[in-house]
Coordinates of C-alpha atoms and ligand atoms in Angstrom, one line a residue:
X1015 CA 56.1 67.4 177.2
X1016 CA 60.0 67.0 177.2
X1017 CA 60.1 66.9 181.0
X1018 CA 58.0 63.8 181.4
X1019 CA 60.8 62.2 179.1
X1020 CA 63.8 63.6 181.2
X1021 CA 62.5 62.2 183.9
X1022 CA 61.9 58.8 182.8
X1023 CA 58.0 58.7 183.0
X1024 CA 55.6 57.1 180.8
X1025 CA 51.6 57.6 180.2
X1026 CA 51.6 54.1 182.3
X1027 CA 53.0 53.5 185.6
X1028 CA 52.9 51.0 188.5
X1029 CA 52.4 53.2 191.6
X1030 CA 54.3 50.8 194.1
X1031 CA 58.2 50.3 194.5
X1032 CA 60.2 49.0 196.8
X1033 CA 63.2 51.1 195.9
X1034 CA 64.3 50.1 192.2
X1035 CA 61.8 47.6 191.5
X1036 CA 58.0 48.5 190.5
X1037 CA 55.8 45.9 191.0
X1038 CA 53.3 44.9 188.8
X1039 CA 49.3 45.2 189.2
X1040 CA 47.4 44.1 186.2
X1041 CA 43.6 44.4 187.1
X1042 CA 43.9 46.9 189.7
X1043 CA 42.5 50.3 190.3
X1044 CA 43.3 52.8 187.7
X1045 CA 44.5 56.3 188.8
X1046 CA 43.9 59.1 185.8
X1047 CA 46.2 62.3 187.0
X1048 CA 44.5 65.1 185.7
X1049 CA 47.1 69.1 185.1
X1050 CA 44.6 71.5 186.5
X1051 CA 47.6 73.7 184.3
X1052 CA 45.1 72.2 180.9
X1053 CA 43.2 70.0 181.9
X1054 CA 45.1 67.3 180.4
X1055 CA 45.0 63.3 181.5
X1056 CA 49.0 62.8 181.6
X1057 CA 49.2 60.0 183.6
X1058 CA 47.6 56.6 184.4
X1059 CA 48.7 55.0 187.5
X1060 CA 48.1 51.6 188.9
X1061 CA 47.8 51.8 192.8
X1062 CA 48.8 49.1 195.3
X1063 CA 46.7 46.6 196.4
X1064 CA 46.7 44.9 199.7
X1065 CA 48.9 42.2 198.7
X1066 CA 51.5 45.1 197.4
X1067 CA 51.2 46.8 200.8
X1068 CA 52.4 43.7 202.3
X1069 CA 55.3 43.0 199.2
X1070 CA 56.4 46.7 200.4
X1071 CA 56.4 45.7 204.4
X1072 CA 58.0 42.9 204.3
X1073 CA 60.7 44.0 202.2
X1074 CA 61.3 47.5 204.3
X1075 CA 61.5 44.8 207.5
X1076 CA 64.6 42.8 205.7
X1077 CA 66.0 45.8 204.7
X1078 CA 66.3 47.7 208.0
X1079 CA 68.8 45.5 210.1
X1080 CA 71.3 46.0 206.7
X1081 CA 70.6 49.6 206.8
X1082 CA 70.9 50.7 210.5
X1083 CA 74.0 48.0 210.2
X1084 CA 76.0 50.8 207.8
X1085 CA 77.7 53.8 210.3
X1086 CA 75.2 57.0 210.1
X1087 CA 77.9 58.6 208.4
X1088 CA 77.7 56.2 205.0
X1089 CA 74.4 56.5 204.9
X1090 CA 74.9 60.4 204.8
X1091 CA 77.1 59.4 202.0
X1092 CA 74.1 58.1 200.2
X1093 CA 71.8 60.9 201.1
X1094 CA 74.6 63.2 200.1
X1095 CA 74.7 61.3 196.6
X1096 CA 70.5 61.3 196.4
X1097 CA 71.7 65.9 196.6
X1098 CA 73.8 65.8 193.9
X1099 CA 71.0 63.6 191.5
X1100 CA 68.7 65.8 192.4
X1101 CA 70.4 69.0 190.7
X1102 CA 70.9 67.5 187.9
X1103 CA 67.3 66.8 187.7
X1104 CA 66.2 70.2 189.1
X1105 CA 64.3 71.6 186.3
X1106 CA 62.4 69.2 185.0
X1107 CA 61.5 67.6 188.2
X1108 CA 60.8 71.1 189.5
X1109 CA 58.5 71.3 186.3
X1110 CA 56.5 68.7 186.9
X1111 CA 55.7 70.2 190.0
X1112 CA 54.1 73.3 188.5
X1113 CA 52.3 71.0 186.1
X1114 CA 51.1 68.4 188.5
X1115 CA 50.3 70.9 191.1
X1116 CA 49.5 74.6 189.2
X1117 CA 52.5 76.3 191.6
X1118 CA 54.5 78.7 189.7
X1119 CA 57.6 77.0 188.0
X1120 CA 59.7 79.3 190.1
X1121 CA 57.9 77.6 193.2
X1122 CA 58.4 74.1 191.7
X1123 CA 61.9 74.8 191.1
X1124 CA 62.3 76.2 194.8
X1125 CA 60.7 73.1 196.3
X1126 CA 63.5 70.8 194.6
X1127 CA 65.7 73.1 196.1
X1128 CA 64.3 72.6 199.3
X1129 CA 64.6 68.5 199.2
X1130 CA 68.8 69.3 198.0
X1131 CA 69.4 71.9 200.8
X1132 CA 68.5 69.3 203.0
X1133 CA 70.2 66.5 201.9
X1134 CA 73.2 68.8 202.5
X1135 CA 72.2 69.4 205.9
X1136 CA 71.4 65.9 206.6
X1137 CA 75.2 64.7 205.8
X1138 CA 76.7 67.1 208.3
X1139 CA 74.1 65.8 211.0
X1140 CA 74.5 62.1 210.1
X1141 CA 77.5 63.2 211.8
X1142 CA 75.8 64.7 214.9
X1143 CA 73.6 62.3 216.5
X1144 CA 74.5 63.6 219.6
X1145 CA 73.4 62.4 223.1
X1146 CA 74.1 63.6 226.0
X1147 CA 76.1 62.6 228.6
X1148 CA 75.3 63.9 232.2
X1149 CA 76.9 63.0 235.8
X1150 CA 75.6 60.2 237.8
X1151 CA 75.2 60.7 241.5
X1152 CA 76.5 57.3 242.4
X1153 CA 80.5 56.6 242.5
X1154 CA 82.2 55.2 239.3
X1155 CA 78.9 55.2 237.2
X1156 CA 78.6 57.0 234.1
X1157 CA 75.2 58.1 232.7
X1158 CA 74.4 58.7 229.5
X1159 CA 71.9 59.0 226.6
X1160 CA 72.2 57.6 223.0
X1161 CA 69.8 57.1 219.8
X1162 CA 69.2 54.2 218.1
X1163 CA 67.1 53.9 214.7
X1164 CA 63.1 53.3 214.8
X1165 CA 62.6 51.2 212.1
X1166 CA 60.5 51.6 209.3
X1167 CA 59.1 54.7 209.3
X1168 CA 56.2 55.9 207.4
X1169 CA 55.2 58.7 205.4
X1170 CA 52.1 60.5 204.2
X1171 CA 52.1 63.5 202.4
X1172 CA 49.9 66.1 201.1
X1173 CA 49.7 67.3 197.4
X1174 CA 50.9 71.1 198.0
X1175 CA 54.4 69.8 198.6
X1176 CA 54.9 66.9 196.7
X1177 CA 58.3 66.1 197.1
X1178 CA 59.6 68.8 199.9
X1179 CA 57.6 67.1 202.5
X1180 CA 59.2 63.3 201.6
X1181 CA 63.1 64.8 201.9
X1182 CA 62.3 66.8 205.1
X1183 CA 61.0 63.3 206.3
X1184 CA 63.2 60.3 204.8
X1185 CA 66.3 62.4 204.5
X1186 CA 66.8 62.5 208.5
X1187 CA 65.1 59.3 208.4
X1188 CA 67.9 57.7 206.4
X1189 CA 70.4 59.6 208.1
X1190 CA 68.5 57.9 211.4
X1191 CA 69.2 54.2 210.2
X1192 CA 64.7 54.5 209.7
X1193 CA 63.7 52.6 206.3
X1194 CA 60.4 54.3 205.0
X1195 CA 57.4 53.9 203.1
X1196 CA 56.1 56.7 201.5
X1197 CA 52.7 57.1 200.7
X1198 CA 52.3 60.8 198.5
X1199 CA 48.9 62.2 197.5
X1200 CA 46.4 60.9 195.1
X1201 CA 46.0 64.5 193.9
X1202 CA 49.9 64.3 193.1
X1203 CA 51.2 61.1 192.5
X1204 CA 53.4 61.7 189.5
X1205 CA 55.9 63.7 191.2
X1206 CA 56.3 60.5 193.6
X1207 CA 57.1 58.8 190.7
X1208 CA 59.7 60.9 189.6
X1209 CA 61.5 61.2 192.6
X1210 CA 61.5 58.0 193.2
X1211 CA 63.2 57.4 189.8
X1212 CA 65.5 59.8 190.7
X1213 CA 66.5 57.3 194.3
X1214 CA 66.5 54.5 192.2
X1215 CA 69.6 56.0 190.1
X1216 CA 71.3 56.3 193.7
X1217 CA 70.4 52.7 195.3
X1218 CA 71.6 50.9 192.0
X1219 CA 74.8 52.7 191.9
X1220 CA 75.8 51.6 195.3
X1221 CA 73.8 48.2 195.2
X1222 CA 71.7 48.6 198.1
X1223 CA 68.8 46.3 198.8
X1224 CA 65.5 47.2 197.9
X1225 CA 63.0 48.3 201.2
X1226 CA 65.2 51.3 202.1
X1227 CA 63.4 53.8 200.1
X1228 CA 59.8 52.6 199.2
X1229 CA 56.7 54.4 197.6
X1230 CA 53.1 52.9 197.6
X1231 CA 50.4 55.0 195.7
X1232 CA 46.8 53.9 197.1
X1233 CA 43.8 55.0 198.7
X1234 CA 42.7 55.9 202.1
X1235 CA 40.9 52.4 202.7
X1236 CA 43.6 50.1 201.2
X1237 CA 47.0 51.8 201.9
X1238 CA 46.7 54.5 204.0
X1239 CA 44.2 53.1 207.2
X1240 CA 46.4 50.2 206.7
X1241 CA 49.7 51.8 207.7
X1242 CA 47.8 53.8 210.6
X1243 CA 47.3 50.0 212.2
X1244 CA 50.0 48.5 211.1
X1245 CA 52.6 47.3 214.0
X1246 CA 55.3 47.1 212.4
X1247 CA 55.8 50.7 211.9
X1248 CA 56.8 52.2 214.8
X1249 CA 56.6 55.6 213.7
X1250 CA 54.0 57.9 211.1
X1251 CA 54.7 61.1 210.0
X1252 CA 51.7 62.5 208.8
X1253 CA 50.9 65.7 206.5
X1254 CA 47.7 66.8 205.9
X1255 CA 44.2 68.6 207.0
X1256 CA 42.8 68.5 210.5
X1257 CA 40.6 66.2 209.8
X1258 CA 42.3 63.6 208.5
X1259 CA 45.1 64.3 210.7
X1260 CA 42.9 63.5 213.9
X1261 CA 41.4 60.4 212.3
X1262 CA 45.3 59.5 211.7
X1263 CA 46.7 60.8 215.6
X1264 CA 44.1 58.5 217.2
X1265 CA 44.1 55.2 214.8
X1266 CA 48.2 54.9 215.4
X1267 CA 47.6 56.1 219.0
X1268 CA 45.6 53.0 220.0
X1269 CA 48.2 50.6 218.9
X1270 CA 50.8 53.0 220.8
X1271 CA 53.0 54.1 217.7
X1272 CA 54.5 57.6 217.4
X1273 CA 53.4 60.2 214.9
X1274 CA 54.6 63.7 213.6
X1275 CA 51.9 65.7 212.8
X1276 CA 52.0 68.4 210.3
X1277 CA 48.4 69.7 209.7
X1278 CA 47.0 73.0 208.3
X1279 CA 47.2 76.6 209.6
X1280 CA 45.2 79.6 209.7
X1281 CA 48.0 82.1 209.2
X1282 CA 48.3 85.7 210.3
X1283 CA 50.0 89.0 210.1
X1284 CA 49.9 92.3 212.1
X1285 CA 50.3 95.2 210.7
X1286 CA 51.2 97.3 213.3
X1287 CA 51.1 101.3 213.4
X1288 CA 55.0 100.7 212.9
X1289 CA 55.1 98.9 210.2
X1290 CA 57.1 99.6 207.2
X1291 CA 55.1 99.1 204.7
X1292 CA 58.0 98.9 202.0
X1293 CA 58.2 95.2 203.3
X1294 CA 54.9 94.0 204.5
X1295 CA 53.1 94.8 201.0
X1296 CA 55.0 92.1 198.8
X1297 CA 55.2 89.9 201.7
X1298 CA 51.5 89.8 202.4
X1299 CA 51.1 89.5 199.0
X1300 CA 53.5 86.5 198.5
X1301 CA 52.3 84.9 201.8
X1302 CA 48.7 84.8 200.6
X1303 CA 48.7 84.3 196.9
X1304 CA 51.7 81.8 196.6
X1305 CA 50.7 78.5 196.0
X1306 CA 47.6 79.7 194.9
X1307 CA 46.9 80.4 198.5
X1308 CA 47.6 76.5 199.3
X1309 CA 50.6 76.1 201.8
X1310 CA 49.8 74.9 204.9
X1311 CA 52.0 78.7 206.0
X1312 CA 49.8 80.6 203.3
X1313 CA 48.7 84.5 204.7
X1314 CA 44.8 84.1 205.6
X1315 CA 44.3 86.8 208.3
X1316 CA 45.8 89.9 208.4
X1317 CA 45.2 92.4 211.5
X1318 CA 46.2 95.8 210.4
X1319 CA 46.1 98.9 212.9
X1320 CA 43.0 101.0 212.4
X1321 CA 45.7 104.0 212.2
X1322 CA 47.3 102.5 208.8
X1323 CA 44.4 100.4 208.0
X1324 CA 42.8 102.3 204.8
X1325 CA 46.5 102.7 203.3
X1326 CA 47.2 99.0 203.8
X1327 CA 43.4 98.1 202.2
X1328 CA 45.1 100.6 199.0
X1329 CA 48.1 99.0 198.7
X1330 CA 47.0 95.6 198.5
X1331 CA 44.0 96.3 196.3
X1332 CA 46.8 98.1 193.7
X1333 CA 48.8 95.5 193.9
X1334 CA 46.0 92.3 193.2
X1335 CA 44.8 94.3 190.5
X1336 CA 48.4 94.0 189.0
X1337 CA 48.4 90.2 189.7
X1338 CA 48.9 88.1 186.9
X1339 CA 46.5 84.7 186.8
X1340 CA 47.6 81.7 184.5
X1341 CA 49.7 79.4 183.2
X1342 CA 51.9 78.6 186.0
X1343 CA 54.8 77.3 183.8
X1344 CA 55.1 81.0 182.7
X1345 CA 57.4 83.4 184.1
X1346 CA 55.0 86.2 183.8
X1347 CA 52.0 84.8 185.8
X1348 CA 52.1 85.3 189.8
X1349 CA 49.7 82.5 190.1
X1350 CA 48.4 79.2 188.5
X1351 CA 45.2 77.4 189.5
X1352 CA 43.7 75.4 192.1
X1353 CA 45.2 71.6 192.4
X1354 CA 41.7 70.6 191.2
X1355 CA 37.6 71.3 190.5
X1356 CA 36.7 70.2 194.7
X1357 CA 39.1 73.2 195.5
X1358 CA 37.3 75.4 193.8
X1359 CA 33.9 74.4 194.9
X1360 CA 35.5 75.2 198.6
X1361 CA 36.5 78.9 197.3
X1362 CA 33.3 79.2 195.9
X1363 CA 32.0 78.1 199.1
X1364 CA 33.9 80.3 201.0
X1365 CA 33.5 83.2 199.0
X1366 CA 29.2 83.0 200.1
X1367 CA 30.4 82.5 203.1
X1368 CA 32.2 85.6 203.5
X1369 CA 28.9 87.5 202.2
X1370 CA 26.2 85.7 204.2
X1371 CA 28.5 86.4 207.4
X1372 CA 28.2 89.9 206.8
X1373 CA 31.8 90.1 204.9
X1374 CA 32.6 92.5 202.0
X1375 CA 34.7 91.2 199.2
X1376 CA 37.1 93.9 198.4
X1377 CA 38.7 92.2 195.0
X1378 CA 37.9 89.1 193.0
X1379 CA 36.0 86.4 194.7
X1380 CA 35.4 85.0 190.7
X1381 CA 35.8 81.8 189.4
X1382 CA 37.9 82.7 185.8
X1383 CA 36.0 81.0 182.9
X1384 CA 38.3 82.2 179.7
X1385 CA 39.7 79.9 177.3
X1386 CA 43.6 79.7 178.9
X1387 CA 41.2 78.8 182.3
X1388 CA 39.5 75.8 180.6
X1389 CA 40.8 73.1 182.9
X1390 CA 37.9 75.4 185.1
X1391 CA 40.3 75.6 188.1
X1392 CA 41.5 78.6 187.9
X1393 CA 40.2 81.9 190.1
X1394 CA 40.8 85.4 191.4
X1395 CA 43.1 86.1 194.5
X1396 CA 40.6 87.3 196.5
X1397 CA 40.7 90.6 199.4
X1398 CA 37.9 90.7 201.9
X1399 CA 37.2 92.4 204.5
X1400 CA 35.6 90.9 207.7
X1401 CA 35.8 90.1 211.7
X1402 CA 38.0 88.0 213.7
X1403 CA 34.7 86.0 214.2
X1404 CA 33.0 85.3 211.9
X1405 CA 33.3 81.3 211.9
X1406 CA 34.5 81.4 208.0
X1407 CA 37.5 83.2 209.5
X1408 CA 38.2 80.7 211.8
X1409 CA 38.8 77.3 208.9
X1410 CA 41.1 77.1 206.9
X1411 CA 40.1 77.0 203.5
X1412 CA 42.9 76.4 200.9
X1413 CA 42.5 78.7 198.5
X1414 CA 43.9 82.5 198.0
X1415 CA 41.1 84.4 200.1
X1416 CA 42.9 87.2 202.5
X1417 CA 40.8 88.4 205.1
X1418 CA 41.4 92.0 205.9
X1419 CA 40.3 92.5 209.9
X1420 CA 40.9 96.2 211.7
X1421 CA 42.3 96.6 215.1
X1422 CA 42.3 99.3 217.7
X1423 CA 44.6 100.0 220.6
X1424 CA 47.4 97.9 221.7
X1425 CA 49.1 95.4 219.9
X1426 CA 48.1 92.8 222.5
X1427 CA 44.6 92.8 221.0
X1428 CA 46.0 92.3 217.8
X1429 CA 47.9 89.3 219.2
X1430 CA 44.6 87.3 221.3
X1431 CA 43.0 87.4 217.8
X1432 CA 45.9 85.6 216.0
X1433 CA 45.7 83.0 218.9
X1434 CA 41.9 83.0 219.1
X1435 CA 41.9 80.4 216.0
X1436 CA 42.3 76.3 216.3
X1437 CA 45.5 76.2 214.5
X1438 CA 48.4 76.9 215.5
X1439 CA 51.2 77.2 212.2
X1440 CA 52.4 80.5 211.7
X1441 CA 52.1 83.8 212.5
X1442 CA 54.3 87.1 212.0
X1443 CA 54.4 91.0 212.7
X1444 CA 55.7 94.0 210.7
X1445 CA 56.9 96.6 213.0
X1446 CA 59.7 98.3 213.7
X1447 CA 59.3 99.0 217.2
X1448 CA 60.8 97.1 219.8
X1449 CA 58.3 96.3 222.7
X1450 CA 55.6 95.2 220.4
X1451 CA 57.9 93.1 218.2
X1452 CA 59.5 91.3 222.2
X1453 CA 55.7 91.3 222.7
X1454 CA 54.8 89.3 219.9
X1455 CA 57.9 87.0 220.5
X1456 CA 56.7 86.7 224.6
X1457 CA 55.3 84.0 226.2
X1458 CA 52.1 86.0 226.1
X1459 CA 52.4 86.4 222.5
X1460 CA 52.0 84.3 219.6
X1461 CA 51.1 80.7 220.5
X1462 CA 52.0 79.6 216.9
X1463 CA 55.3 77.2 215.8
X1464 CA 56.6 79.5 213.7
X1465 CA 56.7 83.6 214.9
X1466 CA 58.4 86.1 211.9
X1467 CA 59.5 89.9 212.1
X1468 CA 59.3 92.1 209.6
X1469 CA 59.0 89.0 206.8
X1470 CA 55.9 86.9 206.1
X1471 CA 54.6 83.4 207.5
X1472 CA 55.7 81.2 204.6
X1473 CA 59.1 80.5 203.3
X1474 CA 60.5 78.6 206.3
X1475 CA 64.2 77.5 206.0
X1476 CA 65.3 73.9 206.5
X1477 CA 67.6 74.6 209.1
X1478 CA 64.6 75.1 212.2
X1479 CA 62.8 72.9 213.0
X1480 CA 59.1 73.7 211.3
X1481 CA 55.5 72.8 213.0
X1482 CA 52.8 74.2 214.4
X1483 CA 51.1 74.1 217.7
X1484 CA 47.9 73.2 219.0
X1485 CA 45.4 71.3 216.0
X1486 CA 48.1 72.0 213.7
X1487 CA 49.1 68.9 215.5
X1488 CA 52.6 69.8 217.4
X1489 CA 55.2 67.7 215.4
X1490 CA 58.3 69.1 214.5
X1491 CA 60.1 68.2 211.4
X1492 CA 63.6 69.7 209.1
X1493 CA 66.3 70.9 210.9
X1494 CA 67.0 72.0 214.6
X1495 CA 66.8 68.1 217.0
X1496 CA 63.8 67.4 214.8
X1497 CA 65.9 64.4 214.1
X1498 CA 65.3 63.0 217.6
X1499 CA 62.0 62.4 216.6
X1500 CA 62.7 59.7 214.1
X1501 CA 64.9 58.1 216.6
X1502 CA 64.4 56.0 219.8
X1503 CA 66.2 57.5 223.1
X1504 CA 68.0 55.0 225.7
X1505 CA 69.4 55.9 228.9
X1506 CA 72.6 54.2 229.6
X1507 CA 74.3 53.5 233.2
X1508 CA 77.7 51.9 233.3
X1509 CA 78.7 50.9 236.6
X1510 CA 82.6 50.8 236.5
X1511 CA 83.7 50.4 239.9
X1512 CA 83.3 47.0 242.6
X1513 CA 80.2 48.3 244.6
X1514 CA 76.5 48.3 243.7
X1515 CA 75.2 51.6 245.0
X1516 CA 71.8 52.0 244.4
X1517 CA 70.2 55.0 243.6
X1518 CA 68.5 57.4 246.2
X1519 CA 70.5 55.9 248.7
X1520 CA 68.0 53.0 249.1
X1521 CA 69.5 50.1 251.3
X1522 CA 68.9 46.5 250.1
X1523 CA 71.6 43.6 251.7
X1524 CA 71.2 39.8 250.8
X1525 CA 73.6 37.5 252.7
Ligands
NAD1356 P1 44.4 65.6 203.1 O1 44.2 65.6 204.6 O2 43.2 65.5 202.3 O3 45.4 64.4 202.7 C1 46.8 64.4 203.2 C2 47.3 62.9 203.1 O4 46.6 62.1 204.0 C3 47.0 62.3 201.7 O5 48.1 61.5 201.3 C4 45.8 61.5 201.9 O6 45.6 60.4 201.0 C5 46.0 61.0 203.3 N1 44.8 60.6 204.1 C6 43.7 61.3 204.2 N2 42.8 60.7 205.0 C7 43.5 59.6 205.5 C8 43.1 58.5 206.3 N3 41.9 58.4 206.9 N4 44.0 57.5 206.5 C9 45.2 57.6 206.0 N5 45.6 58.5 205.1 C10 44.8 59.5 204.9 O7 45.2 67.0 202.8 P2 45.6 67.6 201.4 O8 44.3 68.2 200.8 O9 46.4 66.7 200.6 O10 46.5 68.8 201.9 C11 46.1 70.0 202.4 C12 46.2 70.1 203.9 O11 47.5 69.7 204.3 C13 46.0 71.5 204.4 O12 45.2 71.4 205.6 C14 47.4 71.9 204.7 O13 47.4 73.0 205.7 C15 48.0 70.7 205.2 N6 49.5 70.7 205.2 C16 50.2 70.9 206.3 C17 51.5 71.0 206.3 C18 52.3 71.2 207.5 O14 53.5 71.0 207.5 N7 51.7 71.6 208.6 C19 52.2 70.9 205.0 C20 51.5 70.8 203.9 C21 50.1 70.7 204.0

């Protein structure tokens, strides 16, 4: 495999590095890394131990006063640099991706595009770290706020976006003046790796310390509860399920750190009576079968006016059947597999589910079991047709199931079912008439982060800021002022003039 090679990677890799340096771990736990592409062990990694959790710390601490110390716009400079790097490793990094995770190449190519467009954005704003300056209501004072870097800033990410989720994070991080530590998935370690390689290249060329830019591969127990209670980092931004998210909200919440919380969604669309169906098809399709049905924006529920309702059922049955399921580093396949064996126990899962709860499968619901499937986790995109309530409708499970649900009346009804759910990611409506799309858009609309016209719920741009309401956990991360967030605000008064006037006119004399 001549992209492991391109990108410097071996059969045999240390899991932890503080930036250039990988540090060593004879004895320690094993990590096999298993392409649910073939089936193939292509990796062993050695994950950090306790003692390398605490190498890591202690070298992001030393390195943050030298790092906040260089002007937001050199360290733009090296983001802008980490861009450039990053092209030139586009393909096979983006390969890797698809192999590691079973997304189509052109989806692991688009997520390196993803980590470059915002390095790009984050050297204009390391020029923008704007605060705001407002007028005082005592004479000769100025008041006015400014941002100053957190500190060391911590990452966990899940395995669908292996490396998009780290840039949105420690690009405006950096930018920020914020060291990080990065903890990826075990499910997709190897991309870490890579990337991190690809940093290296960056910090050498410039000889910057090491603790700017750190990765430690390890398990919930040893590395990640660890950095949930850890003091010294002021800030996690975490990526991942509901459940784990909660479990990681209220562990940093009782030593009263900050986190960013990016958890999953239970997507939906409308199709309304005015929908041009020209567009919604292929985005429906896209939105629920990319990924393999796992993005945290992937289509789950779509609510399709009874007056449409059987044309919208044809389309998208024509239009599975033509779906192509394989080898994800092949052009001609829509969709790879499942990131591994547990996932498809949860289709399966879901699938009687759907059936017990009075649900009719409409196409696939099969696990696939030919030769070219023998890593056994490939399966069927799936159509079924169910009710806004039945309780299977209401989880998210990560796999490509599309639930088909009939509406009558208004598109208000359509709209208190896509908010009648937990989560809270993304949401969209195909229509082309005006008071229903304003509707949707209202205060009494969607209650989700994300609201589309006329285009699907996945494929969000850098340059907004992306997150999701309610469990979906309400952080905000990318573009927009999500930077604030990695940031700590102060509020400046200058008095400039020879009296102390105090503020609401309270007197106070001493002689
Ligand atoms: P997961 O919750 O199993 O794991 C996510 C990360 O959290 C991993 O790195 C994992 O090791 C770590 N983790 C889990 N429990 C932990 C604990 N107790 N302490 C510390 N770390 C812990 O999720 P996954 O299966 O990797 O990813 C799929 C989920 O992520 C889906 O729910 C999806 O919607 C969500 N997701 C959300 C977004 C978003 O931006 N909203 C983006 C991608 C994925």
């Amino acid at each position: 495999m001549n992209f492991l090679d391109e990108l410097y990677l071996e059969k045999n890799m240390s899991g932890t590095s503080t930036g250039t340096m990988w540090l060593s771990g004879k004895g320690k736990k094993q990590l096999l890394v298993v392409s649910p592409v073939d089936g193939e062990a292509f990796a062993n990694i050695t994950t950090a131990s306790t003692r390398n959790y605490e190498q890591v710390l202690e070298q992001a601490q030393k390195a943050f006063p030298i790092w906040r110390s260089i002007p937001a716009p050199g360290r733009g400079e090296i983001v802008r640099q980490i861009g450039l790097r990053l092209r030139d490793f586009k393909l096979p990094l983006g390969t890797l991706i698809a192999y590691e995770t079973g997304k189509p190449l052109q989806e692991g190519l688009g997520e390196v595009q993803e980590v470059i467009d915002i390095c790009d954005y984050c050297v204009g704003q390391s020029r923008m770290l704007y605060g705001m300056t407002t007028v005082s209501e005592r004479p000769s004072h100025r008041l006015f706020e400014q941002y100053h870097p957190l500190g060391i800033v911590a990452i966990i990410t899940a395995f669908n976006f292996p490396v998009a989720v780290w840039g949105w994070n420690a690009m405006i991080a950096a930018i920020c003046g914020d060291v990080t530590v990065w903890k990826p998935s075990s499910k997709a370690p190897v991309s870490a790796i890579a990337l991190q390689k690809i940093v290296a290249g960056v910090l050498e060329q410039n000889d910057l310390p090491e603790g700017i830019f750190s990765l430690i591969i390890g398990d919930r127990a040893t590395i990640g509860e660890r950095i949930l209670e850890d003091k010294r980092i002021p800030l996690v931004s975490f990526t991942g399920s509901v459940t784990a998210g909660r479990i990681a909200a209220q562990k940093v919440a009782e030593r009263l750190g900050k986190t960013i919380l990016e958890l999953g969604g239970n997507n939906s669309i409308i199709v309304t009576e005015f929908a041009d169906l020209k567009l919604a098809v292929p985005a429906i399709v896209f939105g629920a079968v990319g990924t393999s049905g796992q993005r945290c924006t992937t289509t789950r529920r779509l609510f399709i006016h009874e007056s449409c309702y059987s044309k919208v059922k044809d389309h998208l049955c024509r239009a599975y059947a033509s779906l192509k399921v394989g080898n994800p580093l092949l052009e001609a396949n829509h969709m790879g597999p499942l990131i591994d064996k547990n996932a498809v126990k949860a289709y399966r899962q879901a699938i009687k589910g759907i059936t017990k709860q009075g649900g009719k499968i409409l196409f696939g619901g099969n696990v696939l079991k030919k030769k070219e499937y023998a890593s056994q986790c490939y399966v069927e995109p799936t159509l079924a047709e169910v009710k806004s309530h039945f309780p299977i409708v209401r989880e998210e499970t990560f796999a490509p199931i599309l639930y088909l649900i009939s509406y009558v009346g208004t598109v208000e009804n359509a709209i208190t079912m896509n908010n009648e759910v937990d989560q809270g990611l993304s949401s969209a409506i195909f229509s082309t008439n005006l008071n229903q799309i304003e509707t949707f858009l209202s205060a009494k609309g969607s209650d989700c982060g994300i609201a589309n016209v006329n285009i699907g719920t996945s494929g969000a741009e850098i340059g907004g800021a992306f997150g999701g309401e309610k469990d979906t956990g309400g952080g905000r991360e990318c573009g927009s002022d999500a930077w604030k967030s990695y940031m700590r605000r102060q509020t400046v008064t200058v008095n400039y003039g020879s009296e102390l006037p105090l503020a609401q006119g309270i007197r106070f004399k001493i002689e």
